[in-house]
PDB file of C-alpha atoms in Angstrom:
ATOM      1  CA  UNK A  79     263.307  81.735 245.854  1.00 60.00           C
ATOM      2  CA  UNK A  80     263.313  78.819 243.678  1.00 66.00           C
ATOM      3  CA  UNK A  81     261.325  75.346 243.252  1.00 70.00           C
ATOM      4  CA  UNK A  82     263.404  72.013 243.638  1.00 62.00           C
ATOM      5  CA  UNK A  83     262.974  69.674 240.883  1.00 69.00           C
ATOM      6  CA  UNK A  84     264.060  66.169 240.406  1.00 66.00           C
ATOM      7  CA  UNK A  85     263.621  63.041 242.820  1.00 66.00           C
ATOM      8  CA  UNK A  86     265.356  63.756 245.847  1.00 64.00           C
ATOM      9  CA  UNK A  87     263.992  66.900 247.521  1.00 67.00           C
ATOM     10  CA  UNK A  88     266.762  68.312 250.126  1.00 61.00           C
ATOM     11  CA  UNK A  89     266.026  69.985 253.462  1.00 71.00           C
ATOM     12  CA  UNK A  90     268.461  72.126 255.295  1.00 70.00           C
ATOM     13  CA  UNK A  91     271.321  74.225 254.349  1.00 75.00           C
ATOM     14  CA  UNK A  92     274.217  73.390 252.179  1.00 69.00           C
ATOM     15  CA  UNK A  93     276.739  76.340 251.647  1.00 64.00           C
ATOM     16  CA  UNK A  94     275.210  79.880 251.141  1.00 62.00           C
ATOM     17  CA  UNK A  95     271.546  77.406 249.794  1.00 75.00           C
ATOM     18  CA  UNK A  96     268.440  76.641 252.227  1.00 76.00           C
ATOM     19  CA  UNK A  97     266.365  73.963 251.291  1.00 68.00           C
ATOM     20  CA  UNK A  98     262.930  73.791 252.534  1.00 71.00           C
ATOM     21  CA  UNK A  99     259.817  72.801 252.104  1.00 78.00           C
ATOM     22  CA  UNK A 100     256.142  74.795 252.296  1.00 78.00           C
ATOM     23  CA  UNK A 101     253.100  74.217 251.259  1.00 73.00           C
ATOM     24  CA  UNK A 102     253.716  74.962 247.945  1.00 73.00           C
ATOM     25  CA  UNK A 103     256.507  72.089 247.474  1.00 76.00           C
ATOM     26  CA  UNK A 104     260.099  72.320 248.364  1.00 76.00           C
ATOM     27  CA  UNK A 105     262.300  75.082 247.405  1.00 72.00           C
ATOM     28  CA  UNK A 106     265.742  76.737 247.703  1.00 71.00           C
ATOM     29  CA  UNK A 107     266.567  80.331 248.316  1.00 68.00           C
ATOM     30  CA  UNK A 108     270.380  81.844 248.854  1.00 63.00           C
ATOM     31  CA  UNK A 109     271.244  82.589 252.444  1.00 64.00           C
ATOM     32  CA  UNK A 110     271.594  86.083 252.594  1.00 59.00           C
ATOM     33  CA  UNK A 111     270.939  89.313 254.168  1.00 58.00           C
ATOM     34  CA  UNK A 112     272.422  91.986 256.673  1.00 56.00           C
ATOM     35  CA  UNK A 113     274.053  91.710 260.071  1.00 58.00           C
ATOM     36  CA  UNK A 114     271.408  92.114 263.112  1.00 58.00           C
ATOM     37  CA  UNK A 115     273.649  94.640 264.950  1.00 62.00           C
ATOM     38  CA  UNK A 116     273.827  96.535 262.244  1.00 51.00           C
ATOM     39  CA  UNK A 117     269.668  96.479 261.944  1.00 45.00           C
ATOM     40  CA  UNK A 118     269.517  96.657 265.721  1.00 52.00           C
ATOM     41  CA  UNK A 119     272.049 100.214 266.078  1.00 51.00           C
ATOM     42  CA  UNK A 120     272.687 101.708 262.250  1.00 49.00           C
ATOM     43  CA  UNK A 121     270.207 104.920 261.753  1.00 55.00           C
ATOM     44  CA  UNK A 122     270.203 104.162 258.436  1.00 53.00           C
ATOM     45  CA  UNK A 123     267.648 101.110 259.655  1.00 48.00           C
ATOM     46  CA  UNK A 124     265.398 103.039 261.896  1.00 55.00           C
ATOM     47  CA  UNK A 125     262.592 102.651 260.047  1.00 59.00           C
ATOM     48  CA  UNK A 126     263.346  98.987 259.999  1.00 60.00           C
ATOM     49  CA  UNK A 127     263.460  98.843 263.772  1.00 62.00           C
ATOM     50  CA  UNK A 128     259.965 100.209 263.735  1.00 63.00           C
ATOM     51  CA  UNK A 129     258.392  98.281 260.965  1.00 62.00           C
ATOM     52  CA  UNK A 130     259.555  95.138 263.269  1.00 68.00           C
ATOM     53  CA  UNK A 131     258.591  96.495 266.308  1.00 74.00           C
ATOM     54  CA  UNK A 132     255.306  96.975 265.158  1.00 82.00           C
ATOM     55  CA  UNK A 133     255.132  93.552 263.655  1.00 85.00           C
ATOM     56  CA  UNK A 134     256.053  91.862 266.600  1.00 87.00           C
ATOM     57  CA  UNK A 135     253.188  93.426 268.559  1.00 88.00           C
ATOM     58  CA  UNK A 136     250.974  92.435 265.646  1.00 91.00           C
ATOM     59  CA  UNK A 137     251.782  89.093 266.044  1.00 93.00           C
ATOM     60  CA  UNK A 138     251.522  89.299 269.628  1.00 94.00           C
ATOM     61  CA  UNK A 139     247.987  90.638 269.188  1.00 94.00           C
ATOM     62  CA  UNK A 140     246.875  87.895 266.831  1.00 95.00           C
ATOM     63  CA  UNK A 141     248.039  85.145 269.158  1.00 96.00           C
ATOM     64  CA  UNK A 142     246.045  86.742 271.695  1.00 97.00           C
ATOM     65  CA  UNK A 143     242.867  86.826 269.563  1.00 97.00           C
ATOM     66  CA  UNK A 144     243.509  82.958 268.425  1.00 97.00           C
ATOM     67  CA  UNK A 145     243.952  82.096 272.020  1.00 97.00           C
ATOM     68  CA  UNK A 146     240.941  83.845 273.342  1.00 97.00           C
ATOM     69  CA  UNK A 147     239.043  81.968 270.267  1.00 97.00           C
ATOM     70  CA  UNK A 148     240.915  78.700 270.349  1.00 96.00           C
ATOM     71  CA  UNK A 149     237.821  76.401 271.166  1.00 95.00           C
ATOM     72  CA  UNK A 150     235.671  77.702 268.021  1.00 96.00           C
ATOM     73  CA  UNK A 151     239.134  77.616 266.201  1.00 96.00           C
ATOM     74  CA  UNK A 152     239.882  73.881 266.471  1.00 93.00           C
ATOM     75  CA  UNK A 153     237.250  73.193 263.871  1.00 92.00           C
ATOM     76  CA  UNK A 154     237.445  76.251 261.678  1.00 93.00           C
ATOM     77  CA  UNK A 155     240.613  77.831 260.488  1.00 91.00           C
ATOM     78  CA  UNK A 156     242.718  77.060 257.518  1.00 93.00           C
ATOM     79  CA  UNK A 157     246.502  76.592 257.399  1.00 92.00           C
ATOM     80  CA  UNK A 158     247.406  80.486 256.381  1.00 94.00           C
ATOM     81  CA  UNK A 159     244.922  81.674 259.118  1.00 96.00           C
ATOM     82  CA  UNK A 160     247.857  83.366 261.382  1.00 96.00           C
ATOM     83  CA  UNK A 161     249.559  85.550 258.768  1.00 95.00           C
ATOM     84  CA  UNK A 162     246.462  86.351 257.347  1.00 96.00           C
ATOM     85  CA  UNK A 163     245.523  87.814 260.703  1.00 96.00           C
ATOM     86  CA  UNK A 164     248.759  88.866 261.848  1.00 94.00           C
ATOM     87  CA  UNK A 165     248.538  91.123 258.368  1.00 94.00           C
ATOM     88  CA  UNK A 166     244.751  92.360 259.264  1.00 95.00           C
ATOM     89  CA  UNK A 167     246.613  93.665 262.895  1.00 93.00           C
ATOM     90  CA  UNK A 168     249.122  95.395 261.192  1.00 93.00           C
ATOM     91  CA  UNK A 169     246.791  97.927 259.463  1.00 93.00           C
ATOM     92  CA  UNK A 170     244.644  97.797 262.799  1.00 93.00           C
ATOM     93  CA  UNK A 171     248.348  99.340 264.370  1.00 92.00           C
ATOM     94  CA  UNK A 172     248.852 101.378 261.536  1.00 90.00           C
ATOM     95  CA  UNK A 173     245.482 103.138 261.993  1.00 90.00           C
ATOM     96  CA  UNK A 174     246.711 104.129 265.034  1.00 86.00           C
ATOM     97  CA  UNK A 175     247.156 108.149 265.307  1.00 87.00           C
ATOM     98  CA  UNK A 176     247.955 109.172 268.382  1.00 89.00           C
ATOM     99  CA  UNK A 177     251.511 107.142 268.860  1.00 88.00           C
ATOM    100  CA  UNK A 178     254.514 107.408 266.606  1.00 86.00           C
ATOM    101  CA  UNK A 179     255.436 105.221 264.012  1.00 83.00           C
ATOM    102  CA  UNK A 180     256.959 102.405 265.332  1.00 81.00           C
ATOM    103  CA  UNK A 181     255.184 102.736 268.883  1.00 83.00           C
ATOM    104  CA  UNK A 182     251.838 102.259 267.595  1.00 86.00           C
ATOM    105  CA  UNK A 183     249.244  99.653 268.433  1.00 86.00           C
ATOM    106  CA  UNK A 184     246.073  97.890 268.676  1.00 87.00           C
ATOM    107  CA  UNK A 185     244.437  99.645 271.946  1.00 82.00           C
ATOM    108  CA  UNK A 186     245.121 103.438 269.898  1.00 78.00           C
ATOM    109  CA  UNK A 187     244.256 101.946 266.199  1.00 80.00           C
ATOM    110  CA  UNK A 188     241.272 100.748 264.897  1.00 90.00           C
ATOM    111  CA  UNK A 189     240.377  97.458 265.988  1.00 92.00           C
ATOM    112  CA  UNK A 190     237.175  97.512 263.972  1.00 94.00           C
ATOM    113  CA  UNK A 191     239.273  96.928 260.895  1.00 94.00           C
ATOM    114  CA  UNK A 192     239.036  93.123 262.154  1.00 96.00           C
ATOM    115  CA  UNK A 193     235.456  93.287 261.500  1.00 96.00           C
ATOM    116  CA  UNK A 194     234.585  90.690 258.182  1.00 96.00           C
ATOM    117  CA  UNK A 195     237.778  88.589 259.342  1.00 97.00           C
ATOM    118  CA  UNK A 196     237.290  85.049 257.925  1.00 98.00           C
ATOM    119  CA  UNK A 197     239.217  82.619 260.105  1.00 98.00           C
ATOM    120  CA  UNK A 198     238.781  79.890 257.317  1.00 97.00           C
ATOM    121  CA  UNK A 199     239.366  81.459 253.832  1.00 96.00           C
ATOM    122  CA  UNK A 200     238.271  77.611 252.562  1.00 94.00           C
ATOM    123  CA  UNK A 201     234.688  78.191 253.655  1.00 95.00           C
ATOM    124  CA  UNK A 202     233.811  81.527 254.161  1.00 97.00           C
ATOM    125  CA  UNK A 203     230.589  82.733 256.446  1.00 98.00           C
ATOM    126  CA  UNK A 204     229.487  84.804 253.868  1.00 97.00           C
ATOM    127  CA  UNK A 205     228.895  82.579 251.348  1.00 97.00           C
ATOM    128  CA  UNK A 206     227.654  79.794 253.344  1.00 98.00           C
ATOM    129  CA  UNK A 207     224.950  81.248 255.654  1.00 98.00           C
ATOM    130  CA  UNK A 208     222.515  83.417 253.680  1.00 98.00           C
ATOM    131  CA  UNK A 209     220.124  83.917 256.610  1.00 97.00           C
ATOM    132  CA  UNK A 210     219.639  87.395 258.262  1.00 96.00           C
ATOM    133  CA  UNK A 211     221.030  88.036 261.398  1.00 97.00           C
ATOM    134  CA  UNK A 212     221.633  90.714 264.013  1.00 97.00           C
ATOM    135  CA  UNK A 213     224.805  91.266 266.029  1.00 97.00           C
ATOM    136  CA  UNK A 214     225.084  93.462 269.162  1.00 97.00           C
ATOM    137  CA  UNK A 215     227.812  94.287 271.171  1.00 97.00           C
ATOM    138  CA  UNK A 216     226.189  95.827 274.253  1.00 97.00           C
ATOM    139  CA  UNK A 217     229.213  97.026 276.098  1.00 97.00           C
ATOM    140  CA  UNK A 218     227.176  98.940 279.632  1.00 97.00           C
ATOM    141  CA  UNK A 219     225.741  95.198 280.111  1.00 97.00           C
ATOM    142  CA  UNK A 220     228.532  93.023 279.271  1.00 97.00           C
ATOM    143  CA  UNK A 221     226.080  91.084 276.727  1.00 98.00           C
ATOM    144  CA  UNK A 222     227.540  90.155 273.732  1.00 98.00           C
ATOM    145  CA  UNK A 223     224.675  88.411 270.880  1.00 98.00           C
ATOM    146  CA  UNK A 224     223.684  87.292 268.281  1.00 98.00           C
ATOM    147  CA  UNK A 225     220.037  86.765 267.009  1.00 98.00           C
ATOM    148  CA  UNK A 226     218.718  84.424 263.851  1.00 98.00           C
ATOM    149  CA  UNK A 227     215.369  84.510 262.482  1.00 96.00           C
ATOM    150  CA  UNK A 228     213.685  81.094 261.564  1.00 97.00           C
ATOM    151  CA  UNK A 229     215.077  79.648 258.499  1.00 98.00           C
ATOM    152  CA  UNK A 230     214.881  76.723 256.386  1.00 98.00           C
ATOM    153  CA  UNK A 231     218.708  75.202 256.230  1.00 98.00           C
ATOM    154  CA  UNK A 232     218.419  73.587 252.928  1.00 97.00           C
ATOM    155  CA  UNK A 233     218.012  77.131 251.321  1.00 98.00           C
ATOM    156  CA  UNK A 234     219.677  79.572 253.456  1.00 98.00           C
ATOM    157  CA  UNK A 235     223.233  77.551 254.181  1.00 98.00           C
ATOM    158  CA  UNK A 236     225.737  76.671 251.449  1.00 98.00           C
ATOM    159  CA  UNK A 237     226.478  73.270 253.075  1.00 97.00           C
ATOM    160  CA  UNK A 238     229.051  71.338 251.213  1.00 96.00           C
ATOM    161  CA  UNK A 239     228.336  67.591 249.973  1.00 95.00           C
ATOM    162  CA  UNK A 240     227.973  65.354 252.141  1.00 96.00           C
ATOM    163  CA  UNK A 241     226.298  67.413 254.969  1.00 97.00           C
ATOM    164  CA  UNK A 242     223.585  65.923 256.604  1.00 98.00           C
ATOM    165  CA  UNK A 243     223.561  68.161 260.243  1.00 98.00           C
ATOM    166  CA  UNK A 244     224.816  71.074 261.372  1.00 98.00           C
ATOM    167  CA  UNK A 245     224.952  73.671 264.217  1.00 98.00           C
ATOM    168  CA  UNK A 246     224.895  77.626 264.948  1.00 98.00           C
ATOM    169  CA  UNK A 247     227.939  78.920 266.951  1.00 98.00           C
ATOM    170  CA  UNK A 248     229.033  82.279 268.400  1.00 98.00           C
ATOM    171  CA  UNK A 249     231.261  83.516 271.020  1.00 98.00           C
ATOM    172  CA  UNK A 250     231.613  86.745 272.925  1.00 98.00           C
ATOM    173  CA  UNK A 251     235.730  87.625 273.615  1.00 98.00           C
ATOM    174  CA  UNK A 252     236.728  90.638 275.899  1.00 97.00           C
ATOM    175  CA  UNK A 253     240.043  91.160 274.568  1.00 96.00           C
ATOM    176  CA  UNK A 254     242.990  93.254 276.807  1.00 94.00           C
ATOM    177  CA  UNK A 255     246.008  93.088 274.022  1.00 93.00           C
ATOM    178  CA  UNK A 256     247.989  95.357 276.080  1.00 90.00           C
ATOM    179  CA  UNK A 257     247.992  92.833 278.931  1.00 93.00           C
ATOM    180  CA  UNK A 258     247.387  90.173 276.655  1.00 94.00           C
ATOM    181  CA  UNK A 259     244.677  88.689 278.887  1.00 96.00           C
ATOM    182  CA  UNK A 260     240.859  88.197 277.706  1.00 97.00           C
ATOM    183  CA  UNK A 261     237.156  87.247 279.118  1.00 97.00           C
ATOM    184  CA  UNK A 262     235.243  84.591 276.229  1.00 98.00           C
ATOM    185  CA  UNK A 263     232.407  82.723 276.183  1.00 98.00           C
ATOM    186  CA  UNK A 264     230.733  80.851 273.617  1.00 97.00           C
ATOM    187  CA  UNK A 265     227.012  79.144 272.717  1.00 98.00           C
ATOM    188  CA  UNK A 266     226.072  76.613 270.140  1.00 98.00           C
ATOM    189  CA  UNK A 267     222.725  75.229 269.397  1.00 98.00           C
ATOM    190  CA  UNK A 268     222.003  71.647 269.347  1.00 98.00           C
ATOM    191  CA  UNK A 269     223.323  69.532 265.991  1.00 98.00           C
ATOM    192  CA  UNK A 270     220.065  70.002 263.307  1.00 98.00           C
ATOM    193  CA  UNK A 271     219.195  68.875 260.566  1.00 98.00           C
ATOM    194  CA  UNK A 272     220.485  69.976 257.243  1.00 98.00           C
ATOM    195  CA  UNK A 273     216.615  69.901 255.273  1.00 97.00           C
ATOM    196  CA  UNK A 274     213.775  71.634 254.255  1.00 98.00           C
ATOM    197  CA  UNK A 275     211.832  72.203 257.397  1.00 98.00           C
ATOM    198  CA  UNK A 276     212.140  75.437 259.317  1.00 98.00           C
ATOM    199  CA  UNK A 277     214.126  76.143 262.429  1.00 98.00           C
ATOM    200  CA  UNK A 278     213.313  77.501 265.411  1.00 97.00           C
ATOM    201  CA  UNK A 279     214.413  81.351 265.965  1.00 97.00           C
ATOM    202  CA  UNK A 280     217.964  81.377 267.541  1.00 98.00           C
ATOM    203  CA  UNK A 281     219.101  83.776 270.058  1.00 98.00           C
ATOM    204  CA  UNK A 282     222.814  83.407 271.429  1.00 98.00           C
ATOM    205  CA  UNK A 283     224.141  85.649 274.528  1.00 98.00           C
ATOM    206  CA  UNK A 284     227.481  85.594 275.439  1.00 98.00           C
ATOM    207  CA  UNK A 285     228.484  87.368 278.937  1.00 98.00           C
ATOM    208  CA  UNK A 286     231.569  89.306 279.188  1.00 97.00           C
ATOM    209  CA  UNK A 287     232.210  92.068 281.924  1.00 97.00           C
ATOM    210  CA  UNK A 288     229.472  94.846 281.988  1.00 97.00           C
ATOM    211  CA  UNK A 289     231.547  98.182 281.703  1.00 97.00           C
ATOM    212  CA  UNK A 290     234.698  96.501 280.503  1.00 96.00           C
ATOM    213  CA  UNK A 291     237.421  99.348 278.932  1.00 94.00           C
ATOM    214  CA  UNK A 292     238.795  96.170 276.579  1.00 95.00           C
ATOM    215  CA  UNK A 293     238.004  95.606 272.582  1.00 95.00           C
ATOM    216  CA  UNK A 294     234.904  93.631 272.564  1.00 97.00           C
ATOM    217  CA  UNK A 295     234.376  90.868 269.715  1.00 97.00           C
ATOM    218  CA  UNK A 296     231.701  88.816 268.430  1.00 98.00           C
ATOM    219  CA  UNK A 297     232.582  85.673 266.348  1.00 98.00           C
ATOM    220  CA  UNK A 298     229.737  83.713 264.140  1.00 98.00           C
ATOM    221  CA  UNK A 299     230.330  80.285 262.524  1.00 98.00           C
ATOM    222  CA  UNK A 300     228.856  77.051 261.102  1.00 98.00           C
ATOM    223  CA  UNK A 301     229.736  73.542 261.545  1.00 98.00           C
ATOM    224  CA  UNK A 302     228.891  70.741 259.736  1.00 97.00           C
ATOM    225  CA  UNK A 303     228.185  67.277 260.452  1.00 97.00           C
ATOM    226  CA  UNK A 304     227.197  63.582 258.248  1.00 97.00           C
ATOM    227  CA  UNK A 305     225.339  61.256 260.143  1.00 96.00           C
ATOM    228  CA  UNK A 306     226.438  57.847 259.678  1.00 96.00           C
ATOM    229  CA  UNK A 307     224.947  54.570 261.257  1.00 95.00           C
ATOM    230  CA  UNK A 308     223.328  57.320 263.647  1.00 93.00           C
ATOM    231  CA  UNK A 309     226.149  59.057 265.010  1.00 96.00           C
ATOM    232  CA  UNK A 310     227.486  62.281 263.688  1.00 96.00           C
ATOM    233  CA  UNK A 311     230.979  62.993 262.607  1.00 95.00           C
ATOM    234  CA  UNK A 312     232.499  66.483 261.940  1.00 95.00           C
ATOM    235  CA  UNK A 313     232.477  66.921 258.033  1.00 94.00           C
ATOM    236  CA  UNK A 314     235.885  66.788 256.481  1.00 91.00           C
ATOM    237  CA  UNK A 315     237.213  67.206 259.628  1.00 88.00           C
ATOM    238  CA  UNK A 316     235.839  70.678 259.710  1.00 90.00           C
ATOM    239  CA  UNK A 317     237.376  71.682 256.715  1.00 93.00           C
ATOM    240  CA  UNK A 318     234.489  74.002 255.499  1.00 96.00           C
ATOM    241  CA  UNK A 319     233.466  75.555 258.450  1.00 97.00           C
ATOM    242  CA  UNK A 320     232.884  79.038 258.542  1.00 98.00           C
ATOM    243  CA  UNK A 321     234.277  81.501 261.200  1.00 98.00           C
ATOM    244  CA  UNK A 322     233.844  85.340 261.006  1.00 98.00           C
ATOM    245  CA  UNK A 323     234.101  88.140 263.438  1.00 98.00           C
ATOM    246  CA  UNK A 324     231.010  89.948 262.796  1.00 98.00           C
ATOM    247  CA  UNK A 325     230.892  92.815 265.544  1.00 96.00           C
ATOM    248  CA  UNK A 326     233.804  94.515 266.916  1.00 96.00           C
ATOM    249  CA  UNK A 327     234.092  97.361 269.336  1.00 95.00           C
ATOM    250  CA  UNK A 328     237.530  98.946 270.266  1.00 89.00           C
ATOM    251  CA  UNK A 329     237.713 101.793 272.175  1.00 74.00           C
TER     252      UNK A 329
END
């Protein structure tokens, strides 16, 4: 892979050269590799097959998540947020033990490996809301929650300049990957002030099916706001907004 340089960037392929550009500038690399019969039938690519095989349902898996997620998403993801998770379900599959390699996957590995996932490595939940709070993932009940103590905002969130407001949110997701089908839903609390006077206690309960045989998820975030003229506007277009899973329980 190398960087273009000069005035005119190109884009496409010329000859046995692809031009392209990413999001760290525009660059060239030599078309190249092997045949894709000869990946898809030589035994000497086996473990090739399998190492894409399990990718794919990686990257199935992911989407799934996203999708299941997509409404706290829209404000709080950055732009490498799918490969970084489609890498975090890869070692979920490769946790698996009961399959063989290549036939592994999410439902036999270890789902809880998503647990910590930031969706938005530009603001990060842990070092934004210092606050204590208390997860639970009660699967008998289908309850899926999240609990804050009263806080004062101005000293337990890392809001970035130009904050004036902000809200709590959380979301339950009941997550089939096999059939690729899931059960969410979601709370906020109302926009509050970013300042030095207390909140209230918050308690959040998401419903998902009471009983359910699925992976069970619970997702935790921060949005900001800036008042201006009296109405509020996301900050930065969400830019800094934390998003973490913070419970997870496969099966």
């Amino acid at each position: 892979m190398a960087r273009q340089k000069g005035i005119i960037k190109l884009k496409g392929t010329i000859g046995d050269i692809t031009f392209y550009k990413t999001k760290d500038g525009h660059l060239a690399r030599e078309k190249g590799g092997i045949d894709a019969s000869r990946i898809a039938s030589d035994p000497a690519f086996q473990r090739t097959r399998e190492n894409g095989s399990e990718f794919g349902r990686a990257g199935k898996a992911g989407k799934t998540l996203r999708t299941a997620l997509r409404t706290l998403l829209l404000n709080s993801a950055d732009s490498r947020m799918v490969s970084r998770l489609t890498q975090t379900m890869v070692k979920v599959i490769q946790a698996d033990l009961t399959n063989e390699r290549g036939l592994r996957n999410v439902i036999d590995g270890e789902a809880e490996l998503l647990a910590g996932f930031d969706f938005n490595i530009t603001g990060k939940l842990g070092t934004t809301l210092f606050t204590p709070f208390t997860g639970t993932i009660d699967r008998v009940a289908g309850e899926i929650s999240v609990d804050l103590v009263s806080f004062v905002p101005a000293n337990m969130i890392a809001a970035p300049g130009g904050t004036t407001h902000f809200k709590i949110i959380s979301a339950g997701a009941e997550i089939d990957f096999e059939a690729e089908t899931f059960v969410v839903s979601s709370s906020e609390t109302a926009i509050l002030p970013w300042d030095s006077a207390p909140t209230a206690a918050i308690n959040q309960l998401n419903a998902v099916t009471p009983n359910s045989v699925s992976s069970l998820f619970l997702a935790l975030g921060v949005e900001f706001f800036q008042e201006v003229n009296g109405r509020m506007y996301p900050l930065k277009n969400g830019t800094y907004n934390p998003l973490a899973l913070v419970q997870v329980s496969g099966l």
